[in-house]
Amino acid sequence: METTRAGRPRLTERRRPGTTARDEILDAAAELFTSRGYASTSTRAIAEAVGIRQASLYHYFKTKDELLSALLHQTVTPTLTFLSGLEQSGDPRSAAATLHALAAFDGAQLLTSQWNLGALYLLPELREARLATFWTERERLRQAYLDLSRAVLAATGITDDAADLPFRLVESLVNMWIPPPHPDPAALARHVADACLRVLGVTEDQLAALSASEPARAGHL
Amino acid sequence: METTRAGRPRLTERRRPGTTARDEILDAAAELFTSRGYASTSTRAIAEAVGIRQASLYHYFKTKDELLSALLHQTVTPTLTFLSGLEQSGDPRSAAATLHALAAFDGAQLLTSQWNLGALYLLPELREARLATFWTERERLRQAYLDLSRAVLAATGITDDAADLPFRLVESLVNMWIPPPHPDPAALARHVADACLRVLGVTEDQLAALSASEPARAGHL
């Protein structure tokens, strides 16, 4: 048995990628929720997977729901931060270019996540009111996609019914997730970003012009 | 208490949409799996929801897995049957037209299902070997989408990486499912079918020509 940092005794040595105990707990919870299922995973099993006592886990997360909520936030927070950065950059770009950048970033972060957290979105447990803050954030992200999509549709003349499809296309990457190492997530995410513009009626010529004007887009990832 | 058909005593009167006891059991299982979760639902709870004894349920389904397997098959079997019909109709149509018809049918049946069974696809429990026949069927459907998509891509010249996107777009309708009554699922499904062709680089002119040549497509639904 090994003692770490503040001398708190641990049942096993540190072995998860997290740099803090909180991160380690989140990583273990993500692995167990996505491999065994949410309902079938106990906080005791999570504590055991980290190698800490259940009481220590409760120091960081009071309930299993709190753990789930924190993990779900991880699936939207980076993209919302990226979007704020785009909006505040002062760099004037078309709605199409912004949507493309957003989808490429969002898609890549979904594909490169250590565990496929997006697979938890459809769990019945997620409809619980306790997860309301996650749903609010996710709805904010969806609304950003919708606003950009509608601006693109206004130019292409395609029916407004297509406005939700870019968000859904990126979301569908959850079904294409594979465990790390990922062969080339940025490339797949860019293809999906291209597809987001195509479903809105952006032509190949316009897409080519957009790619040519923003060659360093992949650098964001 | 009421007795039905072969005189088998029932705990409560028949109240589910199924026309046979087997259908009633499947309907109750679908409701409970999608509302409470698979792991949290017992065969006892399903039997109670139907108003039959647990022993009667086992007469139809030996295990909870068997119930899940039967429900999952319902999400792909109608579309595979529709696809066989298209292929055997002798009506020569382009890969684009076939893909459009397939996506519109598949999308509409996902949207109009009584319960959102597609939401169960990402359950960890589904990776179990016992559900192998479902995955084989679903992979057959995905392969049909892929073959058609590649034929369309060969004509449009878009990268082959886009070939999986039509299947994923239709699949994403699982996230747009709402409980019945559905306002206009056929229209939404056709928009998604249009989007399936757009992500493959089919132009608006080609799409318009395709729609004009097949005005009765919605009649399949």
Short mmCIF file of C-alpha atoms in Angstrom, two decimals, chain B residues 17-189:
data_model
loop_
_atom_site.label_atom_id
_atom_site.label_comp_id
_atom_site.label_asym_id
_atom_site.label_seq_id
_atom_site.Cartn_x
_atom_site.Cartn_y
_atom_site.Cartn_z
CA PRO B 17 -52.37 -1.98 -27.96
CA GLY B 18 -51.03 -5.44 -28.86
CA THR B 19 -53.47 -7.82 -30.50
CA THR B 20 -51.83 -10.89 -29.00
CA ALA B 21 -50.46 -11.56 -25.53
CA ARG B 22 -46.97 -11.63 -27.09
CA ASP B 23 -47.49 -8.15 -28.57
CA GLU B 24 -48.81 -6.85 -25.27
CA ILE B 25 -45.73 -8.14 -23.48
CA LEU B 26 -43.44 -6.53 -26.07
CA ASP B 27 -45.29 -3.22 -25.78
CA ALA B 28 -45.02 -3.21 -21.99
CA ALA B 29 -41.34 -4.15 -22.13
CA ALA B 30 -40.65 -1.38 -24.65
CA GLU B 31 -42.36 1.18 -22.45
CA LEU B 32 -40.49 0.11 -19.32
CA PHE B 33 -37.08 -0.30 -20.98
CA THR B 34 -37.28 3.15 -22.57
CA SER B 35 -38.75 4.94 -19.55
CA ARG B 36 -37.09 3.24 -16.55
CA GLY B 37 -34.06 1.72 -18.23
CA TYR B 38 -33.20 -1.86 -19.17
CA ALA B 39 -31.19 -2.79 -16.09
CA SER B 40 -33.85 -1.31 -13.78
CA THR B 41 -36.73 -3.28 -15.33
CA SER B 42 -37.54 -6.80 -14.14
CA THR B 43 -39.57 -9.40 -16.03
CA ARG B 44 -41.87 -9.33 -13.01
CA ALA B 45 -42.53 -5.61 -13.56
CA ILE B 46 -43.26 -6.31 -17.24
CA ALA B 47 -45.70 -9.09 -16.37
CA GLU B 48 -47.42 -6.80 -13.87
CA ALA B 49 -47.71 -4.02 -16.45
CA VAL B 50 -49.46 -6.43 -18.83
CA GLY B 51 -51.56 -7.89 -16.04
CA ILE B 52 -50.35 -11.46 -16.41
CA ARG B 53 -48.41 -13.81 -14.17
CA GLN B 54 -44.63 -13.94 -14.52
CA ALA B 55 -44.91 -17.66 -15.43
CA SER B 56 -47.15 -16.71 -18.36
CA LEU B 57 -44.55 -14.22 -19.60
CA TYR B 58 -41.88 -16.93 -19.54
CA HIS B 59 -44.11 -18.98 -21.83
CA TYR B 60 -43.37 -16.37 -24.53
CA PHE B 61 -39.92 -15.09 -23.56
CA LYS B 62 -37.43 -17.13 -21.58
CA THR B 63 -35.31 -14.15 -20.53
CA LYS B 64 -35.27 -10.36 -20.45
CA ASP B 65 -32.58 -10.53 -23.17
CA GLU B 66 -35.00 -12.38 -25.44
CA LEU B 67 -37.49 -9.55 -25.00
CA LEU B 68 -34.84 -6.95 -25.76
CA SER B 69 -33.71 -8.89 -28.81
CA ALA B 70 -37.28 -9.10 -30.16
CA LEU B 71 -37.78 -5.35 -29.65
CA LEU B 72 -34.51 -4.46 -31.33
CA HIS B 73 -35.37 -6.61 -34.33
CA GLN B 74 -38.56 -4.57 -34.70
CA THR B 75 -36.38 -1.51 -35.38
CA VAL B 76 -34.68 -3.06 -38.43
CA THR B 77 -36.94 -5.79 -39.82
CA PRO B 78 -39.56 -3.52 -41.48
CA THR B 79 -36.84 -1.55 -43.26
CA LEU B 80 -35.02 -4.69 -44.44
CA THR B 81 -38.34 -5.99 -45.79
CA PHE B 82 -38.98 -2.67 -47.53
CA LEU B 83 -35.49 -2.79 -49.04
CA SER B 84 -36.03 -6.32 -50.36
CA GLY B 85 -39.25 -5.12 -51.94
CA LEU B 86 -37.43 -2.25 -53.65
CA GLU B 87 -34.73 -4.56 -54.94
CA GLN B 88 -37.22 -7.13 -56.24
CA SER B 89 -39.63 -4.65 -57.78
CA GLY B 90 -37.75 -4.83 -61.08
CA ASP B 91 -38.23 -1.07 -61.24
CA PRO B 92 -34.82 0.21 -62.33
CA ARG B 93 -33.92 3.25 -60.31
CA SER B 94 -30.73 5.08 -59.57
CA ALA B 95 -28.73 4.45 -56.40
CA ALA B 96 -29.71 7.97 -55.34
CA ALA B 97 -33.43 7.26 -55.75
CA THR B 98 -33.15 3.94 -53.89
CA LEU B 99 -31.18 5.52 -51.06
CA HIS B 100 -33.75 8.31 -50.81
CA ALA B 101 -36.64 5.84 -50.62
CA LEU B 102 -34.79 3.69 -48.08
CA ALA B 103 -33.93 6.65 -45.84
CA ALA B 104 -37.47 8.08 -46.00
CA PHE B 105 -39.02 4.72 -45.06
CA ASP B 106 -36.47 3.92 -42.36
CA GLY B 107 -36.68 7.40 -40.87
CA ALA B 108 -40.48 7.39 -40.79
CA GLN B 109 -40.64 4.01 -39.07
CA LEU B 110 -38.13 5.15 -36.43
CA LEU B 111 -40.10 8.34 -35.83
CA THR B 112 -43.52 6.68 -35.63
CA SER B 113 -42.58 3.82 -33.32
CA GLN B 114 -44.73 3.73 -30.21
CA TRP B 115 -41.63 3.82 -28.00
CA ASN B 116 -38.17 5.14 -28.83
CA LEU B 117 -36.48 1.75 -29.14
CA GLY B 118 -33.53 3.22 -31.02
CA ALA B 119 -32.59 4.90 -27.75
CA LEU B 120 -31.57 1.44 -26.51
CA TYR B 121 -28.88 1.01 -29.19
CA LEU B 122 -26.10 2.49 -27.11
CA LEU B 123 -26.81 0.51 -23.94
CA PRO B 124 -23.70 -1.31 -22.75
CA GLU B 125 -25.88 -4.42 -22.35
CA LEU B 126 -26.35 -4.47 -26.12
CA ARG B 127 -22.78 -5.48 -26.75
CA GLU B 128 -23.54 -8.89 -25.32
CA ALA B 129 -23.06 -11.87 -27.62
CA ARG B 130 -26.67 -12.92 -27.02
CA LEU B 131 -27.79 -10.02 -29.17
CA ALA B 132 -25.58 -11.06 -32.08
CA THR B 133 -28.48 -11.77 -34.45
CA PHE B 134 -29.78 -8.22 -33.99
CA TRP B 135 -26.36 -6.75 -34.73
CA THR B 136 -26.02 -8.95 -37.82
CA GLU B 137 -29.33 -7.63 -39.16
CA ARG B 138 -28.45 -4.05 -38.34
CA GLU B 139 -25.05 -4.42 -39.99
CA ARG B 140 -26.82 -5.79 -43.09
CA LEU B 141 -28.95 -2.63 -43.17
CA ARG B 142 -25.90 -0.41 -42.65
CA GLN B 143 -24.11 -2.22 -45.47
CA ALA B 144 -27.06 -1.55 -47.79
CA TYR B 145 -26.84 2.16 -46.97
CA LEU B 146 -23.06 2.06 -47.53
CA ASP B 147 -23.33 0.34 -50.93
CA LEU B 148 -25.91 2.83 -52.14
CA SER B 149 -23.96 5.78 -50.71
CA ARG B 150 -20.74 4.67 -52.43
CA ALA B 151 -22.56 4.36 -55.75
CA VAL B 152 -23.80 7.95 -55.33
CA LEU B 153 -20.33 9.17 -54.27
CA ALA B 154 -18.81 7.60 -57.38
CA ALA B 155 -20.97 9.97 -59.42
CA THR B 156 -20.55 13.13 -57.30
CA GLY B 157 -16.83 12.76 -56.65
CA ILE B 158 -17.08 13.52 -52.90
CA THR B 159 -14.64 11.67 -50.61
CA ASP B 160 -15.61 8.14 -49.66
CA ASP B 161 -15.39 9.16 -45.98
CA ALA B 162 -18.90 10.55 -46.39
CA ALA B 163 -20.33 7.10 -47.16
CA ASP B 164 -21.40 6.31 -43.60
CA LEU B 165 -23.18 9.63 -43.02
CA PRO B 166 -26.60 8.84 -44.56
CA PHE B 167 -27.02 5.85 -42.21
CA ARG B 168 -25.95 8.02 -39.28
CA LEU B 169 -28.28 10.85 -40.29
CA VAL B 170 -31.29 8.52 -40.29
CA GLU B 171 -30.12 7.01 -37.02
CA SER B 172 -29.99 10.49 -35.50
CA LEU B 173 -33.79 10.62 -35.81
CA VAL B 174 -33.76 8.59 -32.62
CA ASN B 175 -32.82 11.88 -30.95
CA MET B 176 -35.74 13.69 -32.57
CA TRP B 177 -38.35 11.09 -31.63
CA ILE B 178 -41.34 12.39 -29.69
CA PRO B 179 -44.22 10.35 -28.21
CA PRO B 180 -47.25 9.81 -30.49
CA PRO B 181 -49.16 11.48 -32.02
CA HIS B 182 -46.41 12.60 -34.40
CA PRO B 183 -47.15 15.86 -36.25
CA ASP B 184 -45.76 14.87 -39.66
CA PRO B 185 -43.13 12.14 -39.45
CA ALA B 186 -43.21 11.43 -43.20
CA ALA B 187 -42.26 15.03 -43.98
CA LEU B 188 -39.42 15.05 -41.46
CA ALA B 189 -38.20 11.68 -42.77
#
